[in-house]
């Protein structure tokens, strides 16, 4: 149980276009999901907290107009990278938590490798 | 200031030997949780072990154990009898505050573990 599915697993897009990444909780409801970004050989940096039915909470330094987050249902959060540039190329990974007392750990999607050319 | 510090960027260990991956953390909360995740080259995040701040016993999960020293704010991961498949990036992570599904988890910089045959 507690499966998080992320789609697509990789995407190549042209500079200036927008890319949407989906994160779904398959067997549990997630009122909160988290979006991370990981550059090669670096750690996961939390970008934002996605809240179902309300605005996302962005970490300091993350442009909310560039990284649009929508959490329209209890099982789906989307991250849209708008007007993508080569420096946005990265590994994006989402996670969700069931929460205690059931489970404590975060479950992660498979990640999306974005390449902007 | 960094909340999670992993001072070993890379480690090489002989197969079947035990290995300790270091992690120190910084928080003023009394209630918090500590995690270790494994990330193979495929990019997926694999949960290994969890330690709650109020847990009196060190957590163990199969070959993984967490050496929790609260006063020193350290949470080292010990892998016994290492295997070739243990080669991966290992991340220490922390949840600050009381457990809830909305609690965000932040990650350390990671340690790349390589197992020699």
GROMACS .gro file of C-alpha atoms in nm:
model
  234
    1UNK     CA    1   0.000   0.000   0.000
    2UNK     CA    2   0.080   0.372   0.008
    3UNK     CA    3   0.181   0.406  -0.355
    4UNK     CA    4   0.257   0.739  -0.516
    5UNK     CA    5   0.267   0.752  -0.893
    6UNK     CA    6   0.433   1.030  -1.088
    7UNK     CA    7   0.398   1.099  -1.459
    8UNK     CA    8   0.580   1.143  -1.687
    9UNK     CA    9   0.904   0.980  -1.582
   10UNK     CA   10   1.098   1.192  -1.826
   11UNK     CA   11   1.023   1.480  -2.058
   12UNK     CA   12   1.217   1.694  -2.302
   13UNK     CA   13   1.073   2.030  -2.391
   14UNK     CA   14   1.175   2.338  -2.581
   15UNK     CA   15   1.279   2.652  -2.403
   16UNK     CA   16   0.981   2.879  -2.345
   17UNK     CA   17   0.719   2.606  -2.329
   18UNK     CA   18   0.536   2.477  -2.022
   19UNK     CA   19   0.547   2.128  -1.879
   20UNK     CA   20   0.297   1.964  -1.644
   21UNK     CA   21   0.396   1.687  -1.403
   22UNK     CA   22   0.133   1.479  -1.226
   23UNK     CA   23   0.157   1.317  -0.885
   24UNK     CA   24  -0.111   1.071  -0.777
   25UNK     CA   25  -0.165   0.884  -0.454
   26UNK     CA   26  -0.305   0.552  -0.573
   27UNK     CA   27  -0.435   0.387  -0.260
   28UNK     CA   28  -0.474   0.662  -0.006
   29UNK     CA   29  -0.601   1.016   0.012
   30UNK     CA   30  -0.339   1.284   0.043
   31UNK     CA   31  -0.456   1.622   0.162
   32UNK     CA   32  -0.094   1.733   0.145
   33UNK     CA   33   0.173   1.653  -0.110
   34UNK     CA   34   0.525   1.781  -0.138
   35UNK     CA   35   0.731   1.876  -0.441
   36UNK     CA   36   1.109   1.844  -0.441
   37UNK     CA   37   1.375   1.932  -0.690
   38UNK     CA   38   1.705   1.750  -0.720
   39UNK     CA   39   2.003   1.861  -0.926
   40UNK     CA   40   2.258   1.596  -1.027
   41UNK     CA   41   2.454   1.459  -0.733
   42UNK     CA   42   2.275   1.692  -0.494
   43UNK     CA   43   2.013   1.658  -0.228
   44UNK     CA   44   1.638   1.690  -0.254
   45UNK     CA   45   1.534   2.049  -0.202
   46UNK     CA   46   1.177   2.109  -0.094
   47UNK     CA   47   1.006   2.345  -0.335
   48UNK     CA   48   0.654   2.363  -0.206
   49UNK     CA   49   0.380   2.202  -0.006
   50UNK     CA   50   0.068   2.130  -0.205
   51UNK     CA   51  -0.259   2.158  -0.013
   52UNK     CA   52  -0.582   2.009  -0.143
   53UNK     CA   53  -0.836   2.278  -0.215
   54UNK     CA   54  -0.613   2.569  -0.123
   55UNK     CA   55  -0.302   2.751  -0.233
   56UNK     CA   56   0.035   2.585  -0.220
   57UNK     CA   57   0.297   2.697   0.028
   58UNK     CA   58   0.627   2.774  -0.140
   59UNK     CA   59   0.970   2.757   0.018
   60UNK     CA   60   1.183   3.067   0.024
   61UNK     CA   61   1.342   3.141  -0.310
   62UNK     CA   62   1.099   2.935  -0.518
   63UNK     CA   63   0.907   3.138  -0.775
   64UNK     CA   64   0.540   3.059  -0.737
   65UNK     CA   65   0.454   3.208  -1.075
   66UNK     CA   66   0.703   2.985  -1.246
   67UNK     CA   67   0.621   2.664  -1.064
   68UNK     CA   68   0.243   2.643  -1.057
   69UNK     CA   69   0.097   2.386  -0.822
   70UNK     CA   70  -0.260   2.266  -0.832
   71UNK     CA   71  -0.405   2.016  -0.586
   72UNK     CA   72  -0.761   1.982  -0.707
   73UNK     CA   73  -0.843   1.644  -0.555
   74UNK     CA   74  -0.737   1.426  -0.266
   75UNK     CA   75  -0.535   1.204  -0.495
   76UNK     CA   76  -0.381   1.438  -0.750
   77UNK     CA   77  -0.135   1.724  -0.738
   78UNK     CA   78   0.021   1.880  -1.046
   79UNK     CA   79   0.333   2.088  -1.091
   80UNK     CA   80   0.354   2.304  -1.403
   81UNK     CA   81   0.689   2.451  -1.497
   82UNK     CA   82   0.596   2.759  -1.698
   83UNK     CA   83   0.815   2.917  -1.963
   84UNK     CA   84   1.081   2.658  -1.901
   85UNK     CA   85   1.446   2.744  -1.946
   86UNK     CA   86   1.753   2.518  -1.957
   87UNK     CA   87   1.832   2.602  -1.594
   88UNK     CA   88   1.499   2.441  -1.498
   89UNK     CA   89   1.635   2.107  -1.617
   90UNK     CA   90   1.633   1.888  -1.310
   91UNK     CA   91   1.482   1.583  -1.142
   92UNK     CA   92   1.143   1.668  -0.989
   93UNK     CA   93   0.997   1.431  -0.735
   94UNK     CA   94   0.676   1.441  -0.537
   95UNK     CA   95   0.588   1.278  -0.210
   96UNK     CA   96   0.292   1.225   0.016
   97UNK     CA   97   0.249   1.096   0.367
   98UNK     CA   98  -0.025   0.888   0.516
   99UNK     CA   99   0.070   1.007   0.861
  100UNK     CA  100   0.078   0.850   1.203
  101UNK     CA  101  -0.046   0.631   1.351
  102UNK     CA  102  -0.072   0.444   1.022
  103UNK     CA  103   0.264   0.527   0.868
  104UNK     CA  104   0.525   0.789   0.938
  105UNK     CA  105   0.743   0.788   0.632
  106UNK     CA  106   0.696   0.985   0.313
  107UNK     CA  107   0.622   0.789  -0.002
  108UNK     CA  108   0.776   0.915  -0.319
  109UNK     CA  109   0.680   0.911  -0.680
  110UNK     CA  110   0.925   0.774  -0.932
  111UNK     CA  111   1.042   1.124  -1.021
  112UNK     CA  112   1.038   1.319  -1.346
  113UNK     CA  113   1.356   1.405  -1.528
  114UNK     CA  114   1.299   1.733  -1.709
  115UNK     CA  115   1.534   1.843  -1.983
  116UNK     CA  116   1.480   2.184  -2.140
  117UNK     CA  117   1.655   2.235  -2.472
  118UNK     CA  118   2.201   2.705   0.905
  119UNK     CA  119   2.182   2.350   0.785
  120UNK     CA  120   1.931   2.139   0.967
  121UNK     CA  121   2.067   1.804   0.852
  122UNK     CA  122   2.438   1.747   0.809
  123UNK     CA  123   2.595   1.449   0.639
  124UNK     CA  124   2.970   1.494   0.645
  125UNK     CA  125   3.065   1.197   0.427
  126UNK     CA  126   3.011   1.278   0.058
  127UNK     CA  127   3.130   0.932  -0.043
  128UNK     CA  128   3.232   0.604   0.115
  129UNK     CA  129   3.383   0.281  -0.012
  130UNK     CA  130   3.325  -0.038   0.182
  131UNK     CA  131   3.419  -0.397   0.123
  132UNK     CA  132   3.132  -0.636   0.066
  133UNK     CA  133   3.009  -0.809   0.385
  134UNK     CA  134   3.156  -0.543   0.609
  135UNK     CA  135   2.942  -0.319   0.828
  136UNK     CA  136   2.924   0.050   0.747
  137UNK     CA  137   2.814   0.355   0.943
  138UNK     CA  138   2.678   0.662   0.768
  139UNK     CA  139   2.687   0.975   0.977
  140UNK     CA  140   2.407   1.224   1.029
  141UNK     CA  141   2.370   1.512   1.269
  142UNK     CA  142   2.070   1.737   1.295
  143UNK     CA  143   1.967   2.065   1.443
  144UNK     CA  144   1.625   2.143   1.585
  145UNK     CA  145   1.475   2.319   1.882
  146UNK     CA  146   1.161   2.107   1.871
  147UNK     CA  147   1.112   1.840   2.135
  148UNK     CA  148   0.906   1.629   1.899
  149UNK     CA  149   1.064   1.534   1.570
  150UNK     CA  150   1.134   1.235   1.349
  151UNK     CA  151   1.444   1.114   1.172
  152UNK     CA  152   1.450   0.909   0.854
  153UNK     CA  153   1.695   0.740   0.627
  154UNK     CA  154   1.625   0.694   0.259
  155UNK     CA  155   1.817   0.511  -0.012
  156UNK     CA  156   1.829   0.643  -0.366
  157UNK     CA  157   1.971   0.408  -0.630
  158UNK     CA  158   2.075   0.535  -0.970
  159UNK     CA  159   1.717   0.492  -1.094
  160UNK     CA  160   1.619   0.788  -0.879
  161UNK     CA  161   1.349   0.630  -0.669
  162UNK     CA  162   1.348   0.706  -0.298
  163UNK     CA  163   1.337   0.397  -0.080
  164UNK     CA  164   1.245   0.432   0.287
  165UNK     CA  165   1.483   0.245   0.515
  166UNK     CA  166   1.422   0.332   0.877
  167UNK     CA  167   1.255   0.579   1.112
  168UNK     CA  168   1.333   0.703   1.464
  169UNK     CA  169   1.100   0.920   1.665
  170UNK     CA  170   1.248   1.167   1.910
  171UNK     CA  171   1.065   1.004   2.199
  172UNK     CA  172   1.157   0.648   2.102
  173UNK     CA  173   1.379   0.507   2.372
  174UNK     CA  174   1.505   0.214   2.171
  175UNK     CA  175   1.719   0.249   1.862
  176UNK     CA  176   1.522   0.159   1.552
  177UNK     CA  177   1.613  -0.155   1.359
  178UNK     CA  178   1.487  -0.286   1.025
  179UNK     CA  179   1.660  -0.600   0.908
  180UNK     CA  180   2.022  -0.513   0.826
  181UNK     CA  181   1.960  -0.146   0.902
  182UNK     CA  182   1.983   0.007   1.245
  183UNK     CA  183   1.980   0.365   1.357
  184UNK     CA  184   2.225   0.473   1.624
  185UNK     CA  185   2.025   0.751   1.787
  186UNK     CA  186   2.215   0.973   2.030
  187UNK     CA  187   1.971   1.243   2.126
  188UNK     CA  188   2.201   1.454   2.341
  189UNK     CA  189   2.456   1.468   2.059
  190UNK     CA  190   2.180   1.517   1.799
  191UNK     CA  191   2.311   1.239   1.585
  192UNK     CA  192   2.126   0.966   1.399
  193UNK     CA  193   2.380   0.746   1.227
  194UNK     CA  194   2.269   0.464   0.998
  195UNK     CA  195   2.443   0.131   1.042
  196UNK     CA  196   2.424  -0.125   0.763
  197UNK     CA  197   2.543  -0.469   0.868
  198UNK     CA  198   2.689  -0.723   0.626
  199UNK     CA  199   2.688  -0.489   0.329
  200UNK     CA  200   2.587  -0.620  -0.012
  201UNK     CA  201   2.666  -0.505  -0.365
  202UNK     CA  202   2.306  -0.389  -0.400
  203UNK     CA  203   2.360  -0.144  -0.116
  204UNK     CA  204   2.558   0.082  -0.349
  205UNK     CA  205   2.348   0.399  -0.374
  206UNK     CA  206   2.300   0.748  -0.235
  207UNK     CA  207   2.180   0.758   0.123
  208UNK     CA  208   1.991   1.053   0.264
  209UNK     CA  209   1.925   1.141   0.624
  210UNK     CA  210   1.607   1.341   0.672
  211UNK     CA  211   1.409   1.506   0.947
  212UNK     CA  212   1.054   1.600   1.023
  213UNK     CA  213   1.030   1.886   1.271
  214UNK     CA  214   0.744   1.912   1.509
  215UNK     CA  215   0.463   1.673   1.583
  216UNK     CA  216   0.376   1.405   1.335
  217UNK     CA  217   0.102   1.479   1.086
  218UNK     CA  218   0.044   1.407   0.721
  219UNK     CA  219   0.119   1.774   0.654
  220UNK     CA  220   0.460   1.769   0.818
  221UNK     CA  221   0.734   1.840   0.569
  222UNK     CA  222   1.054   1.644   0.559
  223UNK     CA  223   1.390   1.803   0.483
  224UNK     CA  224   1.696   1.618   0.361
  225UNK     CA  225   2.067   1.618   0.419
  226UNK     CA  226   2.320   1.640   0.136
  227UNK     CA  227   2.358   1.265   0.111
  228UNK     CA  228   2.636   1.008   0.118
  229UNK     CA  229   2.726   0.802  -0.186
  230UNK     CA  230   2.803   0.449  -0.069
  231UNK     CA  231   2.994   0.217  -0.296
  232UNK     CA  232   3.036  -0.150  -0.207
  233UNK     CA  233   3.347  -0.322  -0.339
  234UNK     CA  234   3.321  -0.694  -0.426
   0.00000   0.00000   0.00000
